[in-house]
Coordinates of C-alpha atoms in Angstrom, one line a residue:
M21 CA 55.9 18.9 48.6
S22 CA 58.3 20.9 50.8
A23 CA 61.3 19.2 52.3
V24 CA 60.3 20.8 55.6
Q25 CA 57.8 18.0 56.1
A26 CA 60.3 15.7 57.7
V27 CA 59.6 12.1 58.8
A28 CA 60.7 11.8 62.4
T29 CA 62.5 8.4 62.5
A30 CA 64.9 6.8 64.9
P31 CA 68.5 7.6 63.7
L32 CA 69.2 4.2 62.5
S33 CA 65.8 2.9 61.5
R34 CA 65.5 1.5 57.9
I35 CA 62.6 2.2 55.6
D36 CA 60.1 -0.7 55.8
Q37 CA 60.5 -2.0 52.3
S38 CA 61.4 -5.3 50.7
L39 CA 65.2 -5.2 50.2
A40 CA 64.8 -8.3 48.1
S41 CA 63.5 -6.1 45.4
T42 CA 65.9 -5.7 42.6
D43 CA 65.0 -2.0 42.5
A44 CA 65.6 -1.3 46.2
F45 CA 69.0 0.3 45.4
R46 CA 67.2 3.0 43.5
T47 CA 66.1 4.5 46.8
R48 CA 69.7 5.1 48.0
R49 CA 71.4 8.5 47.9
T50 CA 75.0 8.2 49.0
F51 CA 76.8 11.5 49.3
A52 CA 79.7 13.3 50.9
I53 CA 80.1 16.9 52.1
I54 CA 83.3 18.6 51.1
S55 CA 84.7 22.0 52.0
H56 CA 87.7 24.0 53.2
P57 CA 88.1 24.0 57.1
D58 CA 85.6 26.2 58.9
A59 CA 83.3 26.7 56.0
G60 CA 80.5 25.1 58.1
K61 CA 80.6 21.5 56.8
T62 CA 80.0 19.7 60.1
T63 CA 77.3 22.2 61.2
L64 CA 75.5 21.6 57.9
T65 CA 75.7 17.9 58.5
E66 CA 73.9 18.3 61.8
R67 CA 71.3 20.6 60.2
L68 CA 70.6 18.1 57.5
L69 CA 70.1 15.3 60.1
S70 CA 67.8 17.6 62.0
A71 CA 65.8 18.6 58.9
A72 CA 65.3 14.9 58.1
G73 CA 64.0 14.2 61.6
A74 CA 67.0 11.9 62.4
I75 CA 68.0 14.0 65.4
Q76 CA 66.0 16.3 67.6
N77 CA 68.5 19.1 68.0
A78 CA 71.6 20.0 65.9
G79 CA 74.8 20.3 67.9
Q80 CA 77.5 22.9 67.5
V81 CA 81.1 22.5 66.5
R82 CA 82.2 25.1 69.0
G83 CA 79.8 26.2 71.7
K84 CA 79.2 27.0 75.4
A85 CA 79.7 24.5 78.1
G86 CA 76.9 22.0 78.2
T87 CA 76.1 22.3 74.5
R88 CA 75.7 18.9 72.9
S89 CA 78.6 17.9 70.6
T90 CA 78.0 17.0 67.0
R91 CA 77.2 13.5 65.9
S92 CA 79.7 13.3 63.1
D93 CA 82.7 14.7 65.1
W94 CA 82.7 11.9 67.7
M95 CA 86.5 11.6 68.5
E96 CA 87.7 13.4 71.6
M97 CA 90.3 15.4 69.6
E98 CA 87.6 16.5 67.1
Q99 CA 85.4 17.8 69.9
Q100 CA 88.3 19.6 71.6
R101 CA 89.6 21.3 68.5
G102 CA 86.3 21.9 66.6
I103 CA 87.5 20.2 63.5
S104 CA 86.8 17.0 61.6
I105 CA 89.8 14.6 61.8
A106 CA 88.2 11.3 60.7
S107 CA 85.4 10.8 58.2
S108 CA 82.2 9.4 59.6
V109 CA 79.1 7.8 58.2
M110 CA 75.5 8.6 59.1
T111 CA 72.5 6.7 57.6
F112 CA 69.0 8.1 57.8
D113 CA 65.7 7.8 56.1
Y114 CA 63.6 10.6 54.7
Q115 CA 60.5 10.6 52.5
G116 CA 60.9 7.1 51.2
L117 CA 64.6 7.4 50.5
T118 CA 67.7 6.1 52.5
F119 CA 70.5 8.6 52.7
N120 CA 74.1 7.6 53.5
L121 CA 75.9 10.8 54.5
L122 CA 79.7 10.7 54.6
D123 CA 81.1 13.6 56.6
T124 CA 84.8 14.2 55.6
P125 CA 87.8 15.9 57.2
G126 CA 88.0 19.5 55.8
H127 CA 91.6 19.9 56.9
S128 CA 94.1 19.4 54.1
D129 CA 96.3 17.2 56.4
F130 CA 93.6 14.5 56.1
S131 CA 92.9 14.8 52.4
E132 CA 93.8 11.1 51.8
D133 CA 90.9 10.0 54.0
T134 CA 88.6 12.4 52.1
Y135 CA 89.8 11.1 48.7
R136 CA 89.1 7.5 49.7
V137 CA 85.6 8.5 50.9
L138 CA 84.9 10.2 47.6
T139 CA 85.4 6.8 45.9
A140 CA 82.3 5.6 47.8
V141 CA 79.8 8.3 47.0
D142 CA 77.5 9.1 44.1
A143 CA 77.1 12.8 44.7
A144 CA 78.7 15.6 46.8
I145 CA 77.7 18.8 48.5
M146 CA 80.3 21.5 48.2
V147 CA 80.1 24.0 51.0
I148 CA 81.6 27.5 50.3
D149 CA 81.9 30.3 52.8
A150 CA 80.1 33.3 51.4
A151 CA 82.8 35.7 52.7
K152 CA 85.8 33.7 51.5
G153 CA 84.7 32.1 48.3
I154 CA 86.6 29.3 46.7
E155 CA 89.5 28.2 49.0
S156 CA 92.5 26.0 48.4
Q157 CA 91.1 22.8 49.9
T158 CA 87.8 23.3 48.3
L159 CA 89.5 23.5 44.9
K160 CA 91.6 20.3 45.5
L161 CA 88.5 18.3 46.6
F162 CA 86.5 19.6 43.6
E163 CA 89.2 18.3 41.3
V164 CA 88.9 14.9 42.9
C165 CA 85.2 15.0 42.2
R166 CA 85.8 16.1 38.7
L167 CA 88.1 13.1 38.0
R168 CA 85.2 10.8 39.0
D169 CA 82.5 12.9 37.4
I170 CA 80.7 13.2 40.8
P171 CA 77.7 15.5 40.5
I172 CA 78.0 18.4 42.9
I173 CA 75.4 20.6 44.6
T174 CA 76.9 23.9 45.8
F175 CA 75.8 25.3 49.2
I176 CA 77.0 28.9 49.8
N177 CA 77.0 29.1 53.5
K178 CA 76.9 31.9 56.1
I179 CA 74.6 34.2 54.0
D180 CA 73.3 35.6 57.3
R181 CA 76.7 37.3 57.7
E182 CA 78.4 39.9 55.6
G183 CA 80.2 38.4 52.6
Q184 CA 80.8 38.7 48.9
E185 CA 78.0 39.7 46.6
P186 CA 76.2 36.7 45.0
L187 CA 77.2 37.8 41.5
A188 CA 80.9 37.9 42.5
L189 CA 80.6 34.5 44.1
F190 CA 79.1 33.0 40.9
D191 CA 81.8 34.6 38.8
E192 CA 84.6 33.2 41.0
I193 CA 83.1 29.7 41.1
A194 CA 82.6 29.7 37.3
D195 CA 86.2 31.0 36.8
K196 CA 88.1 28.8 39.2
L197 CA 86.1 25.6 38.7
A198 CA 85.3 25.9 35.0
L199 CA 81.9 24.6 35.8
D200 CA 78.4 25.6 34.7
L201 CA 76.2 27.0 37.5
T202 CA 72.5 27.6 37.9
P203 CA 70.8 29.2 40.9
A204 CA 68.3 27.2 42.9
L205 CA 68.0 29.4 46.0
W206 CA 68.8 33.1 45.6
P207 CA 69.3 35.3 48.7
I208 CA 67.3 38.4 49.4
G209 CA 70.1 40.5 51.0
Q210 CA 72.8 39.2 53.4
G211 CA 74.2 40.0 56.8
V212 CA 72.1 42.5 58.7
D213 CA 70.0 43.1 55.5
Y214 CA 69.1 39.4 55.1
R215 CA 65.4 39.1 54.2
G216 CA 65.2 35.4 53.2
Y217 CA 65.5 33.8 49.8
L218 CA 63.8 33.1 46.5
D219 CA 63.1 29.4 46.0
L220 CA 63.5 29.0 42.3
V221 CA 62.4 25.3 42.4
E222 CA 59.1 25.8 44.2
N223 CA 58.7 29.3 42.8
R224 CA 58.1 31.0 46.1
V225 CA 59.5 33.7 48.4
V226 CA 60.7 32.4 51.8
G227 CA 61.1 34.9 54.7
P228 CA 64.1 35.0 57.1
T229 CA 62.3 32.7 59.6
G230 CA 61.5 30.1 56.9
T231 CA 57.9 31.3 56.5
P232 CA 56.7 30.8 52.8
G233 CA 55.4 34.0 51.2
A234 CA 54.4 35.1 47.7
E235 CA 54.4 32.4 44.9
W236 CA 54.7 32.8 41.2
D237 CA 54.3 31.1 37.9
E238 CA 56.6 33.7 36.2
I239 CA 59.0 35.5 38.4
E240 CA 58.0 38.8 36.8
E241 CA 54.7 38.5 38.8
L242 CA 56.6 39.5 41.9
L243 CA 56.9 43.0 40.4
D244 CA 53.2 43.5 41.1
H245 CA 53.7 42.9 44.9
D246 CA 54.0 46.5 46.1
D247 CA 55.0 45.4 49.7
L248 CA 58.0 43.5 48.3
M249 CA 59.0 46.0 45.7
A250 CA 59.0 48.8 48.3
D251 CA 62.1 47.2 49.9
P252 CA 65.3 48.1 48.0
V253 CA 67.0 45.0 49.3
F254 CA 64.3 42.9 47.5
V255 CA 64.5 44.9 44.4
N256 CA 68.3 44.4 44.3
A257 CA 67.9 40.7 44.7
I258 CA 65.4 40.5 41.8
E259 CA 67.7 42.6 39.6
T260 CA 70.9 40.6 40.3
L261 CA 69.0 37.3 39.9
D262 CA 67.8 38.5 36.5
L263 CA 71.4 39.3 35.4
T264 CA 72.6 35.9 36.7
R265 CA 69.9 33.8 35.0
S266 CA 70.3 35.7 31.7
A267 CA 73.9 34.5 31.5
L268 CA 73.6 31.0 32.8
P269 CA 72.0 27.8 31.6
E270 CA 68.8 26.4 33.1
F271 CA 68.9 23.4 35.4
D272 CA 69.2 20.1 33.4
L273 CA 69.1 16.9 35.4
A274 CA 71.2 14.8 32.9
T275 CA 73.9 17.5 32.8
F276 CA 74.0 17.7 36.6
Q277 CA 74.2 14.0 37.1
A278 CA 77.1 13.8 34.5
G279 CA 79.0 16.2 36.7
H280 CA 79.0 19.2 34.3
L281 CA 76.5 21.5 36.1
T282 CA 76.1 22.5 39.7
P283 CA 72.9 24.0 41.2
V284 CA 73.7 26.7 43.8
L285 CA 71.8 27.2 47.0
F286 CA 72.5 30.1 49.3
G287 CA 71.8 29.6 53.0
S288 CA 73.1 29.4 56.6
A289 CA 73.8 26.1 58.2
L290 CA 74.0 27.6 61.7
K291 CA 70.5 29.2 61.3
G292 CA 69.1 26.4 59.2
F293 CA 68.3 28.7 56.2
G294 CA 68.0 26.7 53.0
V295 CA 68.8 23.4 54.6
A296 CA 65.4 21.8 54.0
E297 CA 65.6 22.8 50.4
L298 CA 69.1 21.3 50.1
L299 CA 67.8 18.0 51.5
R300 CA 65.0 18.2 48.9
A301 CA 67.5 18.8 46.1
L302 CA 69.5 15.7 47.2
G303 CA 66.5 13.5 47.2
E304 CA 65.2 14.7 43.8
W305 CA 68.4 15.3 41.9
A306 CA 71.2 13.2 43.3
P307 CA 71.7 10.0 41.3
E308 CA 70.9 6.5 42.5
P309 CA 74.0 4.2 42.9
R310 CA 76.2 4.4 39.8
P311 CA 78.4 1.8 38.1
Q312 CA 81.6 1.3 40.1
P313 CA 85.0 1.4 38.2
A314 CA 86.6 -2.1 38.4
E315 CA 88.6 -4.6 36.5
P316 CA 87.9 -6.4 34.2
K317 CA 84.7 -4.3 33.8
P318 CA 82.6 -1.8 35.8
I319 CA 80.2 -3.2 38.4
E320 CA 76.6 -2.4 37.6
P321 CA 74.4 -1.8 40.7
A322 CA 71.5 -3.9 39.3
E323 CA 73.7 -7.0 39.1
K324 CA 72.3 -9.8 41.4
K325 CA 75.6 -10.9 42.9
V326 CA 76.9 -9.0 45.8
T327 CA 80.1 -7.0 45.4
G328 CA 81.5 -4.2 47.6
F329 CA 84.8 -2.6 48.5
V330 CA 86.5 -1.3 51.7
F331 CA 87.1 2.4 51.4
K332 CA 88.0 3.0 55.1
V333 CA 89.1 1.2 58.2
Q334 CA 88.5 2.7 61.6
A335 CA 90.3 1.3 64.7
N336 CA 89.0 1.8 68.3
M337 CA 85.7 3.4 67.6
D338 CA 84.7 1.7 70.9
A339 CA 87.8 2.1 73.1
N340 CA 86.4 -0.4 75.6
H341 CA 86.5 -3.2 73.0
R342 CA 89.5 -2.3 70.8
D343 CA 87.3 -2.8 67.8
R344 CA 88.4 -2.5 64.2
I345 CA 85.7 -1.7 61.6
A346 CA 86.0 -1.9 57.8
F347 CA 83.6 0.4 56.0
V348 CA 82.3 -1.3 52.9
R349 CA 80.4 0.4 50.1
L350 CA 78.1 -2.1 48.5
S351 CA 78.3 -1.9 44.7
S352 CA 75.7 -4.5 43.6
G353 CA 73.4 -7.2 44.8
T354 CA 71.4 -7.7 48.0
F355 CA 73.6 -8.4 51.1
A356 CA 72.2 -10.4 54.0
R357 CA 73.7 -10.9 57.4
G358 CA 75.5 -14.2 57.6
M359 CA 76.6 -14.3 54.0
K360 CA 80.0 -15.5 53.1
L361 CA 82.0 -13.1 50.8
R362 CA 85.4 -13.6 49.3
N363 CA 88.2 -11.2 49.8
V364 CA 89.6 -11.1 46.3
R365 CA 93.0 -9.9 47.5
T366 CA 93.6 -12.9 49.8
G367 CA 91.3 -15.4 48.1
K368 CA 89.8 -16.3 51.4
D369 CA 86.1 -16.4 52.3
L370 CA 84.8 -14.3 55.2
A371 CA 81.5 -15.0 57.1
I372 CA 79.9 -11.6 57.8
S373 CA 78.0 -12.3 61.0
N374 CA 77.8 -8.9 62.6
P375 CA 77.5 -6.2 59.9
M376 CA 76.3 -2.8 61.0
F377 CA 74.8 0.5 60.0
F378 CA 76.2 3.7 61.4
F379 CA 75.1 7.0 62.8
G380 CA 78.4 8.7 63.8
N381 CA 79.9 6.3 66.3
N382 CA 76.5 4.7 67.1
R383 CA 75.6 1.5 65.3
E384 CA 72.9 -1.1 64.8
L385 CA 72.9 -4.6 63.3
A386 CA 72.5 -4.6 59.5
E387 CA 70.2 -7.5 58.5
E388 CA 70.1 -6.6 54.8
A389 CA 71.6 -4.0 52.6
V390 CA 71.8 -3.1 48.9
A391 CA 73.9 -1.3 46.4
G392 CA 74.7 2.2 47.7
D393 CA 74.6 1.3 51.4
I394 CA 77.6 1.6 53.7
V395 CA 78.0 -1.4 55.9
G396 CA 80.6 -1.8 58.8
I397 CA 82.3 -5.2 59.1
P398 CA 84.1 -5.9 62.4
N399 CA 87.4 -7.7 61.8
H400 CA 90.8 -8.3 63.2
G401 CA 93.1 -7.3 60.4
T402 CA 91.6 -9.5 57.7
L403 CA 90.3 -6.5 55.7
S404 CA 92.3 -3.6 54.3
V405 CA 91.4 -0.4 52.5
G406 CA 91.0 -1.2 48.8
D407 CA 89.9 -4.8 49.3
T408 CA 87.1 -6.1 47.1
L409 CA 84.5 -8.4 48.5
T410 CA 82.4 -10.6 46.1
E411 CA 80.3 -13.8 46.1
G412 CA 83.2 -15.4 44.3
A413 CA 83.8 -13.4 41.2
A414 CA 87.4 -12.3 40.5
I415 CA 86.6 -8.5 40.4
K416 CA 89.0 -5.7 41.6
V417 CA 87.6 -2.3 42.4
T418 CA 90.0 0.4 41.1
G419 CA 90.7 4.0 41.9
I420 CA 91.7 3.8 45.6
P421 CA 95.4 5.0 45.8
N422 CA 97.9 5.9 48.4
F423 CA 99.7 9.3 47.9
A424 CA 103.4 10.0 48.5
P425 CA 103.8 11.6 51.9
E426 CA 105.1 15.2 52.2
I427 CA 106.6 14.8 55.7
I428 CA 108.8 11.9 56.8
R429 CA 109.7 11.2 60.4
R430 CA 111.4 8.5 62.4
V431 CA 109.3 7.1 65.3
R432 CA 111.0 7.5 68.7
L433 CA 109.8 5.0 71.3
A434 CA 110.0 6.3 74.8
E435 CA 109.9 2.8 76.4
A436 CA 111.8 0.1 74.5
I437 CA 109.8 -2.6 76.3
K438 CA 106.7 -1.6 74.3
A439 CA 108.1 -2.3 70.9
K440 CA 105.5 -4.9 70.2
Q441 CA 102.6 -2.7 71.2
L442 CA 104.1 0.1 68.9
A443 CA 104.1 -2.3 66.0
K444 CA 100.5 -3.1 66.6
A445 CA 99.5 0.5 67.0
L446 CA 101.3 1.7 63.8
S447 CA 99.9 -1.2 61.8
D448 CA 96.3 -0.5 62.9
L449 CA 96.5 3.3 62.4
A450 CA 98.3 2.9 59.1
E451 CA 95.5 0.6 57.9
E452 CA 93.0 3.3 59.0
G453 CA 94.9 5.9 57.0
V454 CA 96.1 8.1 59.8
A455 CA 99.6 7.8 58.4
Q456 CA 101.7 5.7 56.2
V457 CA 104.3 3.4 57.8
F458 CA 107.6 2.3 56.3
R459 CA 110.4 0.1 57.5
R460 CA 113.9 0.9 56.3
M461 CA 115.8 -1.8 54.4
V462 CA 118.9 -1.0 56.4
G463 CA 118.1 -0.9 60.1
A464 CA 114.8 -1.6 61.8
D465 CA 113.5 1.9 62.3
Y466 CA 109.8 2.7 61.8
L467 CA 109.3 5.7 59.5
V468 CA 105.9 7.5 59.2
G469 CA 104.8 9.6 56.3
V470 CA 102.1 12.2 56.5
V471 CA 100.7 15.0 54.4
G472 CA 100.8 17.6 57.2
P473 CA 102.0 18.2 60.8
L474 CA 98.5 17.8 62.3
Q475 CA 98.5 14.2 61.2
L476 CA 101.7 13.6 63.3
E477 CA 100.0 15.2 66.3
V478 CA 96.9 13.0 65.9
L479 CA 99.0 9.9 65.3
G480 CA 101.1 10.5 68.5
A481 CA 98.0 11.3 70.6
R482 CA 96.1 8.3 69.5
V483 CA 99.0 5.8 69.9
E484 CA 99.4 7.1 73.5
K485 CA 95.7 7.2 74.4
E486 CA 94.5 4.0 72.6
Y487 CA 97.6 1.8 73.0
N488 CA 99.3 3.4 76.0
V489 CA 102.6 3.8 74.1
P490 CA 104.2 7.2 74.4
I491 CA 106.1 8.1 71.2
G492 CA 107.9 11.1 69.6
F493 CA 109.1 11.9 66.1
E494 CA 112.4 13.1 64.8
S495 CA 113.8 14.1 61.4
V496 CA 115.6 11.6 59.3
G497 CA 116.9 14.2 56.7
M498 CA 114.5 12.9 54.1
E499 CA 111.8 15.1 52.4
V500 CA 110.8 13.1 49.3
A501 CA 109.3 9.6 49.1
R502 CA 108.5 7.8 45.8
W503 CA 107.4 4.2 45.1
V504 CA 109.7 2.7 42.5
E505 CA 109.0 0.1 39.8
S506 CA 110.4 -1.0 36.5
D507 CA 109.6 -3.4 33.7
D508 CA 113.3 -4.4 33.9
E509 CA 113.5 -6.4 37.1
A510 CA 117.3 -6.5 37.0
E511 CA 117.5 -2.7 36.7
L512 CA 115.2 -2.3 39.7
K513 CA 117.4 -4.6 41.8
R514 CA 120.4 -2.6 40.7
F515 CA 118.8 0.6 41.7
I516 CA 117.7 -0.8 45.1
A517 CA 121.3 -2.1 45.7
A518 CA 122.8 1.3 44.8
Q519 CA 120.4 3.2 47.0
K520 CA 120.1 0.6 49.9
T521 CA 120.5 3.2 52.7
N522 CA 117.8 5.3 51.1
M523 CA 115.3 2.5 50.6
A524 CA 112.4 1.4 52.6
E525 CA 109.3 -0.8 52.3
D526 CA 105.7 0.1 52.7
R527 CA 103.2 -2.0 54.7
D528 CA 102.6 -4.1 51.5
G529 CA 106.4 -4.7 51.0
A530 CA 106.6 -2.4 48.0
P531 CA 110.0 -0.6 47.6
V532 CA 110.0 3.1 48.4
F533 CA 112.9 5.4 47.6
M534 CA 113.5 8.3 50.0
A535 CA 115.6 11.3 49.0
Q536 CA 117.0 14.3 50.9
N537 CA 115.1 16.7 48.7
A538 CA 113.5 17.1 45.2
W539 CA 116.9 17.6 43.6
W540 CA 118.3 14.3 44.7
A541 CA 115.1 12.6 43.6
Q542 CA 115.4 14.1 40.2
R543 CA 119.0 13.1 40.0
A544 CA 118.1 9.5 40.8
Q545 CA 115.5 9.5 38.0
Q546 CA 118.2 10.8 35.5
D547 CA 120.7 8.1 36.6
F548 CA 118.1 5.3 36.3
P549 CA 115.8 6.2 33.4
K550 CA 114.3 2.7 33.3
V551 CA 112.9 3.0 36.8
R552 CA 109.6 4.7 37.4
F553 CA 109.2 7.0 40.4
L554 CA 105.6 7.2 41.5
T555 CA 103.8 9.7 43.6
T556 CA 100.7 7.5 43.8
K557 CA 100.2 3.8 44.2
E558 CA 97.0 1.8 43.8
R559 CA 96.1 0.0 47.0
A560 CA 97.1 -3.6 46.8

């Protein structure tokens, strides 16, 4: 059955099935889309939603006045700049499956948000620009997926424009990612010569407008189609495909789901080429919910008791209500509205009375959910990123770290009378992951740490818009931040005392050493060999 046969459903409607079934989680496909900025990730998100019948018309990231904005880029700054700043969740149903699509920021300044999102998915779509190939941010995000053995489907985008030859792209991907590839959709020409593609799953030729053409049992049968073979563009596509397939392995589902093989589809998100086939591939190949790394043991999705973890917190999705939503990935069990779950970090029980499903910034009440689902829980600071929720078991989900910032700035408050509002704003946005916030041990200055300058711009704009607190940032002469710990408690205290003016605490109260540059940081490590200087720290 072709994936073009979409089921037109309301964006948030759930499949009519008994969620009490222990096998209900097997219908879930939870995935992220990763890419370098401007590779077409958000446009592809819209096209997937459109192909599934979840929306009527796909929006554009940048377009003429009056063009509808995208569902996933719902923040004002995202719509103004045409980039994804915050990750978003869209849940939709298609052909008996429930898809949870997590759209991630492509910009490297927001890579921490993307990393945390990848802890909550079971598969990923890697979007590559056909003209640019593998770019730096794509490579970084791929490495994160590799660490977690997340299976990846590769979508080479913008094939309707001039770009690199398919063989060259395959060579680059195989070389830079050290990953086995196998073609699933092969382009017939590109740019002005684009003639459609060869669907190697359904064994058919698809024209440039999406119209199915010749079919085959063995691809050599196409050589007998005189009308096709009269076109040199088609002949070249057949020849290059033959060269590619002779050197590459065939698709194997187990190898793909283990994260060692990626099927490759060529297409155009903007024109919709190959999008329906990509949705089909997700449904047929992407794994059902997988075991979640945790202590003392991994959480199996088939377990009856409910467990889940907070991978993201978003403040002020609804500016009128100053709301604060914790995004929870369910790892096991069947969750029902009204249940009480225990926050393992605090030991306190939490009644979940208004859980919700999402479609960008739209939401609906979630009556029931199972492993693989993403549920939003409104709260007022009781839930933090990394928190594990259970029906009482002492389980801690692992693998959700903070990263040492690369830029450190002092927060300058324009109006001293608003110090209390500033503390609230920084706490909320630090919890969300917009920036990390530190307090110096000497003095009461707020310091913020970010990966890139765009994060500072977003932080300043949101503090002013959402909390009415104008702020600025100034240098403190510090370039390096490292969490410090030691098995020798006395030695750690001696280090902190010796470096008091260079010490700060993060929002959890953990000590952080700040140095003028990498040389001074290395010198401190040499002077205190019993102290460990960490670039990452597991969320408390």
